[in-house]
PDB file of C-alpha atoms in Angstrom:
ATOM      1  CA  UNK A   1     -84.956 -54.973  33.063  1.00  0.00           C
ATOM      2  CA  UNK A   2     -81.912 -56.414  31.369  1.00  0.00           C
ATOM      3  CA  UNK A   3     -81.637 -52.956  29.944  1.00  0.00           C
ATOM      4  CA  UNK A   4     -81.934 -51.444  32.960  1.00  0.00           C
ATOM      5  CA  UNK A   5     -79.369 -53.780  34.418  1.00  0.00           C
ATOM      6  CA  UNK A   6     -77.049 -52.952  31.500  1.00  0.00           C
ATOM      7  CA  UNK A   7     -77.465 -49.359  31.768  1.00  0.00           C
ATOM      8  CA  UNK A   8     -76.737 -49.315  35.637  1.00  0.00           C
ATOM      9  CA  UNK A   9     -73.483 -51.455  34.757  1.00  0.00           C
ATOM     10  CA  UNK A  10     -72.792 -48.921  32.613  1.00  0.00           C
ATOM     11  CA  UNK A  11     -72.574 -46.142  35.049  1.00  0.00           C
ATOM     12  CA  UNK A  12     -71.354 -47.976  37.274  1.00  0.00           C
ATOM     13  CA  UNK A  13     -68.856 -48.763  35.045  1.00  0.00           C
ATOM     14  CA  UNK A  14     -68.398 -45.076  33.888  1.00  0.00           C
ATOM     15  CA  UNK A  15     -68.694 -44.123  37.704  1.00  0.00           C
ATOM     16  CA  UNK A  16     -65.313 -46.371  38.167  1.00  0.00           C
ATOM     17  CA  UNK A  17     -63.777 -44.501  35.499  1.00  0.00           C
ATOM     18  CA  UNK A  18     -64.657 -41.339  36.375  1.00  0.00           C
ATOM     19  CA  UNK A  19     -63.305 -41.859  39.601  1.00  0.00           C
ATOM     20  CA  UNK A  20     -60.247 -43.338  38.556  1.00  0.00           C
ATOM     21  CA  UNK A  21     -59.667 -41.064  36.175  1.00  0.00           C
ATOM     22  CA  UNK A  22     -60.597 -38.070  38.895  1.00  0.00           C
ATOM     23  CA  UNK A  23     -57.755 -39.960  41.148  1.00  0.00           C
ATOM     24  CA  UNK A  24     -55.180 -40.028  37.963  1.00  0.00           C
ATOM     25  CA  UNK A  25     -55.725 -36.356  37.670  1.00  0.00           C
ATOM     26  CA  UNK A  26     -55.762 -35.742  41.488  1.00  0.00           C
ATOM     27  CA  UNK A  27     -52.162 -37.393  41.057  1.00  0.00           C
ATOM     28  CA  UNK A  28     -50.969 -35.177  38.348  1.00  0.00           C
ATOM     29  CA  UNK A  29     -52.245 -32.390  40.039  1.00  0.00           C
ATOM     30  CA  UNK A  30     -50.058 -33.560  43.032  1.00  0.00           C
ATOM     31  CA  UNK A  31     -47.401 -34.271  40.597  1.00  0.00           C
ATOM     32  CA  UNK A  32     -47.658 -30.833  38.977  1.00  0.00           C
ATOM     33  CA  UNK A  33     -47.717 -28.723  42.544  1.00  0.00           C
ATOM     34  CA  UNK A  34     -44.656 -31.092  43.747  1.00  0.00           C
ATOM     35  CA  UNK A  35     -42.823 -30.189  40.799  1.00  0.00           C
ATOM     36  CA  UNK A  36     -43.660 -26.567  40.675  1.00  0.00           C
ATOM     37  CA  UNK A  37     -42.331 -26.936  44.268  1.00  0.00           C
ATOM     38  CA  UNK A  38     -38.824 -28.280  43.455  1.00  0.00           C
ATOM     39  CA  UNK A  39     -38.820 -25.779  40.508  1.00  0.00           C
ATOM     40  CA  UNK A  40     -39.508 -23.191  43.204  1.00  0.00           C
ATOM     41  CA  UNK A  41     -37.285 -24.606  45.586  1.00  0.00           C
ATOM     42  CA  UNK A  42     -34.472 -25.146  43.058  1.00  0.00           C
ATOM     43  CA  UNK A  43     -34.672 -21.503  41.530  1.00  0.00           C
ATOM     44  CA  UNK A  44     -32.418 -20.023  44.299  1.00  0.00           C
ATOM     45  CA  UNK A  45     -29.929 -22.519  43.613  1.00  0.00           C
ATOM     46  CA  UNK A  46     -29.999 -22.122  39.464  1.00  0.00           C
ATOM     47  CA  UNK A  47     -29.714 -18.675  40.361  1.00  0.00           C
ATOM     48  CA  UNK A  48     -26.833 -18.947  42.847  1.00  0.00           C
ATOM     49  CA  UNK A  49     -24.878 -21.585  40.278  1.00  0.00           C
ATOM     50  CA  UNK A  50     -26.031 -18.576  37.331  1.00  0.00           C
ATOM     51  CA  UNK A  51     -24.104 -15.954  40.109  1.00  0.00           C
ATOM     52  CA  UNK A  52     -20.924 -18.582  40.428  1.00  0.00           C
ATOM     53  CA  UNK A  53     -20.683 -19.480  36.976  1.00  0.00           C
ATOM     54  CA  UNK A  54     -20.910 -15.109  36.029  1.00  0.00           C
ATOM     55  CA  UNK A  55     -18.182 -14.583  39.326  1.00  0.00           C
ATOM     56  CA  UNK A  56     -16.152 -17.425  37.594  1.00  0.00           C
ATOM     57  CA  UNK A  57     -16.434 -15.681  34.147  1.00  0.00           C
ATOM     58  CA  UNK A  58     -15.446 -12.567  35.424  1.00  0.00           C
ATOM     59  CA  UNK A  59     -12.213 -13.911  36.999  1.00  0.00           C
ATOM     60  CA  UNK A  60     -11.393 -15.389  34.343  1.00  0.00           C
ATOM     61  CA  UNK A  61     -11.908 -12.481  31.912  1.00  0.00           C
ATOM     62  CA  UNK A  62      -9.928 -10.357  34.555  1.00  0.00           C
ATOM     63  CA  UNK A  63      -7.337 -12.962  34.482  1.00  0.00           C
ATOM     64  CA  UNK A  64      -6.936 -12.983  30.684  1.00  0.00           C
ATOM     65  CA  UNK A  65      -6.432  -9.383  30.613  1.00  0.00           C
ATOM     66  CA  UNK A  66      -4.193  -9.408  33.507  1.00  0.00           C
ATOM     67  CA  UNK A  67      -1.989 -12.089  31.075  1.00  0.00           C
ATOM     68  CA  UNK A  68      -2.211  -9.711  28.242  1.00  0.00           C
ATOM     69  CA  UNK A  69      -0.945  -7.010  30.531  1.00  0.00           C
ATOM     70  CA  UNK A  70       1.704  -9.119  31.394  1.00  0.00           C
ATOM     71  CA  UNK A  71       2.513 -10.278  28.198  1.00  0.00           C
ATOM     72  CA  UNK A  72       2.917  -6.232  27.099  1.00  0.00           C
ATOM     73  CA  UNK A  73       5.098  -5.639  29.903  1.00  0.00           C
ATOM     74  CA  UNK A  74       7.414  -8.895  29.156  1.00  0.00           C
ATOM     75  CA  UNK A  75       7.469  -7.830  25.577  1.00  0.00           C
ATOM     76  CA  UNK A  76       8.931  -4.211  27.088  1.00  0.00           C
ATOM     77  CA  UNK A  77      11.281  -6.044  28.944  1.00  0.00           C
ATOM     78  CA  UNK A  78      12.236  -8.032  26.000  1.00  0.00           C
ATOM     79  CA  UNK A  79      12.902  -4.691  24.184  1.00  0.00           C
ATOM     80  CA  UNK A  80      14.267  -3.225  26.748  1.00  0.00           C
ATOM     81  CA  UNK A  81      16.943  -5.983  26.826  1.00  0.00           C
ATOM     82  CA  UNK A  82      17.639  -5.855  23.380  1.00  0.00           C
ATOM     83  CA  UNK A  83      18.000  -2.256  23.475  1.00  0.00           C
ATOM     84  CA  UNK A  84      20.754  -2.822  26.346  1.00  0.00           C
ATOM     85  CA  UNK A  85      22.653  -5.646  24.404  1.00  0.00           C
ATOM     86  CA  UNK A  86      22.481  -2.921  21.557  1.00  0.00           C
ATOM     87  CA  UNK A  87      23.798  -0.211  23.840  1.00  0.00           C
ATOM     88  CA  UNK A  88      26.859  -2.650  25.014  1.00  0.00           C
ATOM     89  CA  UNK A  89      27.513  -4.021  21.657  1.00  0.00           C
ATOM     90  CA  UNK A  90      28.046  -0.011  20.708  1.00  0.00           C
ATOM     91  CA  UNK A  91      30.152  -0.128  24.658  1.00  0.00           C
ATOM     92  CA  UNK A  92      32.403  -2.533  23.574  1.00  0.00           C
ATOM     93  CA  UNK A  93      32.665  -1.223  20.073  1.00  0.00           C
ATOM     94  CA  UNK A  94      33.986   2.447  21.212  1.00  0.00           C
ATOM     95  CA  UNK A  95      35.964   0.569  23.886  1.00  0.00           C
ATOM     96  CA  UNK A  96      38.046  -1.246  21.326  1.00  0.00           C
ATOM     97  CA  UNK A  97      38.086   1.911  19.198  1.00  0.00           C
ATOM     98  CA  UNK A  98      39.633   3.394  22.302  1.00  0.00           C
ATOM     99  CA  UNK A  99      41.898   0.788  23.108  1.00  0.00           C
ATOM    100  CA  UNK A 100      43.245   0.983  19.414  1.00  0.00           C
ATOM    101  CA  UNK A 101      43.628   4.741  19.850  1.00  0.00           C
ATOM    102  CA  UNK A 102      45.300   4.240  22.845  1.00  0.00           C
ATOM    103  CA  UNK A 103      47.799   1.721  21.373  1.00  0.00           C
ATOM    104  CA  UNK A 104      48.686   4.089  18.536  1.00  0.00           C
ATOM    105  CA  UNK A 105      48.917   6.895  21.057  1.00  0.00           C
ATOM    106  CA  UNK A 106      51.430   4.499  22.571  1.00  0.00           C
ATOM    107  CA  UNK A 107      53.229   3.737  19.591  1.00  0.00           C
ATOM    108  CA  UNK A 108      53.567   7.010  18.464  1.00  0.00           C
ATOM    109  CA  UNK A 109      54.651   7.775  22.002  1.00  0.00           C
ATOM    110  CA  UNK A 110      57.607   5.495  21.683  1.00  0.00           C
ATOM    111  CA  UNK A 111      57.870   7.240  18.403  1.00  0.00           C
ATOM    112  CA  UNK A 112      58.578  10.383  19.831  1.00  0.00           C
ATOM    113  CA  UNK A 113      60.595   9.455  22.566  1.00  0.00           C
ATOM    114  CA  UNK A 114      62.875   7.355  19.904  1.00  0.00           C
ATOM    115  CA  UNK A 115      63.032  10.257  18.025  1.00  0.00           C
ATOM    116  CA  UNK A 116      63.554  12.905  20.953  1.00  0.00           C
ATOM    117  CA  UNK A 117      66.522  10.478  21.605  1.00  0.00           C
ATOM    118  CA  UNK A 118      68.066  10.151  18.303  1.00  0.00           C
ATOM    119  CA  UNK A 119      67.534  14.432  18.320  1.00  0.00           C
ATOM    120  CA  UNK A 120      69.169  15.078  21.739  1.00  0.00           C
ATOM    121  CA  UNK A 121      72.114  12.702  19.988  1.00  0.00           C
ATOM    122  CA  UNK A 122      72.475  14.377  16.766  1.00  0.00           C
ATOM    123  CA  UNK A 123      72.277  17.580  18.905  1.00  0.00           C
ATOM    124  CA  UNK A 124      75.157  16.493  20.992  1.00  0.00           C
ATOM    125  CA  UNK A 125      77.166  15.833  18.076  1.00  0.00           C
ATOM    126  CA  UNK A 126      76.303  19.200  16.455  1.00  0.00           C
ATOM    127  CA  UNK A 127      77.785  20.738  19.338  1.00  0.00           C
ATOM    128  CA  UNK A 128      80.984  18.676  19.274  1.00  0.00           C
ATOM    129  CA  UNK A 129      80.869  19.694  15.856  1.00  0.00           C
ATOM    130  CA  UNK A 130      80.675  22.757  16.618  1.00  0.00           C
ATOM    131  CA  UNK A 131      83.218  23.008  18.902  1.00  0.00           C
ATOM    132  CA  UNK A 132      85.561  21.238  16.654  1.00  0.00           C
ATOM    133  CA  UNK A 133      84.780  23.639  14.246  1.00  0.00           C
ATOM    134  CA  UNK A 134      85.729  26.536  16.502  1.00  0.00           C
ATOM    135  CA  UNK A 135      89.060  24.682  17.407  1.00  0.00           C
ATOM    136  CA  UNK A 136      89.636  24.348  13.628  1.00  0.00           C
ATOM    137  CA  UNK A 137      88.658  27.732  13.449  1.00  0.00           C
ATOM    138  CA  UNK A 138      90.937  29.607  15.750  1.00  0.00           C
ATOM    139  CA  UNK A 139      93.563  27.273  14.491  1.00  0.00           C
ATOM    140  CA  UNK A 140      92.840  28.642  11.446  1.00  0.00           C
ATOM    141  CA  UNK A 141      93.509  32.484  12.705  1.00  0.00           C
ATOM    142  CA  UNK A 142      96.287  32.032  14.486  1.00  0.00           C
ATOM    143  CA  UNK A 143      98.042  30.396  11.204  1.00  0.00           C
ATOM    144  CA  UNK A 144      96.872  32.979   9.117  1.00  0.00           C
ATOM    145  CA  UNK A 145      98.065  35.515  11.805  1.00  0.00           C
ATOM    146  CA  UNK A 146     101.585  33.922  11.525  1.00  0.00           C
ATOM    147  CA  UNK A 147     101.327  34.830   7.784  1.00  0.00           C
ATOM    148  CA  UNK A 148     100.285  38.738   7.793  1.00  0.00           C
ATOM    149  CA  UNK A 149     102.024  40.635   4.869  1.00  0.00           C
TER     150      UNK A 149
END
């Protein structure tokens, strides 16, 4: 009977354990379904921070090309801008070229007119010159008239 005793401790003993370890894997199974649950649960909301974090990505790819667009279009400007500060350099160059011109024109001008001037004078004595010379010469014919042979 002490064997008998013994073997009913036994299984009562491996009753206990079974039972306990039926409750321990009730739990986990509890655990498990609870956590499949939140998993579940949480999926929409991985998938709606997956949608924000892809809508974030794409604004921010759309805003790095929009910067590269407006870096092209600043570097036009830019050459734009150099292309006018080339154009006016080449401006102010033909202005002083003309300005120049226009002071030689001048000069020349007053050249002329000096000139002109010191013509119309040696004109004016050409013709008192001239009519000196006439004097003189009908001077001369009336003395040689005096002296007809």
């Amino acid at each position: 009977m002490v064997v008998a005793d013994e073997i009913r401790q036994l299984a009562d003993q491996s009753r206990q354990s079974i039972d306990m370890v039926s409750q321990i894997t009730d739990r986990i199974m509890t655990e498990m379904n609870e956590t499949v649950q939140v998993l579940l649960d949480a999926n929409p909301l991985f998938k709606g921070q997956m949608d924000a974090v892809k809508e974030t990505n794409d604004i921010f790819v759309s805003v790095q090309q929009q910067m590269v667009d407006f870096i092209n279009r600043l570097d036009s400007v830019t050459h734009s801008i150099d292309e006018l500060n080339e154009s006016q350099n080449v401006l102010s160059e033909a202005m002083s070229n003309v300005s120049a011109v226009a002071e030689e024109s001048s000069a020349t001008s007053e050249e002329v007119a000096s000139l002109s001037t010191e013509q119309q004078s040696v004109s004016s004595q050409l013709v008192n010159l001239s009519t000196q010379l006439e004097n003189v010469s009908n001077k001369l014919k009336e003395t040689l008239s005096r002296f007809q042979l």
